[in-house]
Amino acid sequence: MSCFLCNSSLGKKVVMSLSGMALVLFLLFHMSMNLVALISADAYNMICAFLGANWYAVVATVGLAALVVIHFVYALILTINNYRARGKQRYAVTVNEPGVEWASKNMLLLGVIVVLGLGLHLVHFWSKMMLVELMGEHGVEIGGVFYAATDGAALIAYTFSQWYNVVLYIVWLAALGLHLNHGVWSMFQSMGWANDTWYPRLKCLAKLVSALVVLGFMAVVVVFYIQSL
């Protein structure tokens, strides 16, 4: 099984699909959690405190980091193999449609932007919350103001009070949306589930998932920026 997953093209596609599915589910959860901050800062901070640096949250974070690395590495390997074998055709694309051709041919570029945005997100939030607690501290001082490690709502408000962060996150989310819009249906296609009947349904599902994730995250960014004006 391990040789199949590592050495064959189909096995690599299976790894990409399964890791992608897990990451999409996490994005939906994380987006839903962030929307709570728009409703109640106290409720959101309760969630942050519940997660925090507890062992289960740390284990989940390590698992997510592993999924991101696996997904990106396998995407890089598949892209290189494809370029060598068939030029610049995407490994999971068997149907070309107007409007999705650019995204399907530039999934690796979009993936790089997504990973860079993830790094920015870790600097803004994870490093000031979970990492701070793991280091035995209770919070961090930013611009002369102390932010508790469990006060996620205050960190969100501070981060998105700065216009350049808003612009960076919108660019990141736009890339993420394009990546998901193609990736969600192509991972099912790679698993052999996208026949003539299910192909249009999976395309619709991909649009729905990408819209939910992007609009949900973007709502938090925009609303908190407007509130800071």
CSV table of N, CA and C in Angstrom, one decimal, residues 23-38 44 121 173 176 180 208-220:
chain,number,residue,atom,x,y,z
A,23,LEU,N,-8.4,18.8,4.6
A,23,LEU,CA,-8.2,20.3,4.8
A,23,LEU,C,-9.4,21.1,4.5
A,24,VAL,N,-10.2,20.7,3.5
A,24,VAL,CA,-11.5,21.4,3.2
A,24,VAL,C,-12.4,21.4,4.4
A,25,LEU,N,-12.5,20.2,5.1
A,25,LEU,CA,-13.4,20.1,6.3
A,25,LEU,C,-12.9,21.0,7.4
A,26,PHE,N,-11.5,21.1,7.5
A,26,PHE,CA,-11.0,22.0,8.6
A,26,PHE,C,-11.3,23.4,8.2
A,27,LEU,N,-11.2,23.8,7.0
A,27,LEU,CA,-11.5,25.2,6.6
A,27,LEU,C,-12.9,25.5,6.9
A,28,LEU,N,-13.8,24.6,6.6
A,28,LEU,CA,-15.2,24.9,6.9
A,28,LEU,C,-15.4,25.0,8.4
A,29,PHE,N,-14.8,24.2,9.2
A,29,PHE,CA,-14.9,24.3,10.7
A,29,PHE,C,-14.3,25.6,11.2
A,30,HIS,N,-13.1,26.0,10.7
A,30,HIS,CA,-12.4,27.2,11.1
A,30,HIS,C,-13.2,28.4,10.7
A,31,MET,N,-13.8,28.4,9.5
A,31,MET,CA,-14.6,29.5,9.1
A,31,MET,C,-15.8,29.7,9.9
A,32,SER,N,-16.4,28.6,10.3
A,32,SER,CA,-17.6,28.6,11.2
A,32,SER,C,-17.3,29.2,12.5
A,33,MET,N,-16.1,28.8,13.0
A,33,MET,CA,-15.6,29.2,14.3
A,33,MET,C,-15.4,30.7,14.3
A,34,ASN,N,-14.8,31.2,13.2
A,34,ASN,CA,-14.5,32.6,13.1
A,34,ASN,C,-15.7,33.5,13.0
A,35,LEU,N,-16.8,33.0,12.4
A,35,LEU,CA,-18.0,33.7,12.3
A,35,LEU,C,-18.6,34.0,13.7
A,36,VAL,N,-18.3,33.2,14.7
A,36,VAL,CA,-18.8,33.4,16.0
A,36,VAL,C,-18.3,34.7,16.6
A,37,ALA,N,-17.1,35.1,16.1
A,37,ALA,CA,-16.5,36.4,16.6
A,37,ALA,C,-17.3,37.6,16.1
A,38,LEU,N,-18.1,37.4,15.1
A,38,LEU,CA,-19.0,38.5,14.6
A,38,LEU,C,-20.2,38.6,15.5
A,44,TYR,N,-16.5,33.7,21.2
A,44,TYR,CA,-15.4,33.3,20.4
A,44,TYR,C,-14.2,33.1,21.3
A,121,HIS,N,-1.0,34.0,8.3
A,121,HIS,CA,-2.0,33.8,9.3
A,121,HIS,C,-1.4,33.2,10.6
A,173,LEU,N,-7.5,35.1,0.3
A,173,LEU,CA,-8.8,34.4,0.2
A,173,LEU,C,-9.2,34.2,-1.2
A,176,LEU,N,-7.3,31.3,-2.5
A,176,LEU,CA,-7.9,30.1,-1.8
A,176,LEU,C,-9.2,29.7,-2.5
A,180,LEU,N,-9.9,26.2,-4.3
A,180,LEU,CA,-10.9,25.3,-3.9
A,180,LEU,C,-11.9,25.0,-5.0
A,208,LEU,N,-20.1,25.9,-4.3
A,208,LEU,CA,-20.7,26.2,-3.0
A,208,LEU,C,-19.7,26.2,-1.9
A,209,VAL,N,-18.8,25.2,-1.9
A,209,VAL,CA,-17.8,25.1,-0.8
A,209,VAL,C,-16.9,26.3,-0.8
A,210,SER,N,-16.4,26.6,-2.0
A,210,SER,CA,-15.4,27.7,-2.2
A,210,SER,C,-16.1,29.0,-1.8
A,211,ALA,N,-17.3,29.2,-2.2
A,211,ALA,CA,-18.0,30.5,-1.8
A,211,ALA,C,-18.2,30.6,-0.3
A,212,LEU,N,-18.6,29.5,0.3
A,212,LEU,CA,-18.9,29.5,1.8
A,212,LEU,C,-17.6,29.8,2.5
A,213,VAL,N,-16.5,29.2,2.1
A,213,VAL,CA,-15.2,29.4,2.8
A,213,VAL,C,-14.7,30.8,2.6
A,214,VAL,N,-14.7,31.3,1.4
A,214,VAL,CA,-14.2,32.6,1.1
A,214,VAL,C,-15.0,33.7,1.7
A,215,LEU,N,-16.3,33.6,1.5
A,215,LEU,CA,-17.2,34.7,2.0
A,215,LEU,C,-17.3,34.7,3.5
A,216,GLY,N,-17.2,33.5,4.1
A,216,GLY,CA,-17.2,33.4,5.6
A,216,GLY,C,-16.0,34.1,6.2
A,217,PHE,N,-14.8,33.7,5.7
A,217,PHE,CA,-13.6,34.3,6.2
A,217,PHE,C,-13.5,35.8,5.9
A,218,MET,N,-13.9,36.2,4.6
A,218,MET,CA,-13.9,37.6,4.2
A,218,MET,C,-14.8,38.5,5.0
A,219,ALA,N,-16.0,37.9,5.4
A,219,ALA,CA,-16.9,38.7,6.2
A,219,ALA,C,-16.2,39.1,7.5
A,220,VAL,N,-15.5,38.3,8.1
A,220,VAL,CA,-14.8,38.6,9.4
A,220,VAL,C,-13.8,39.7,9.1
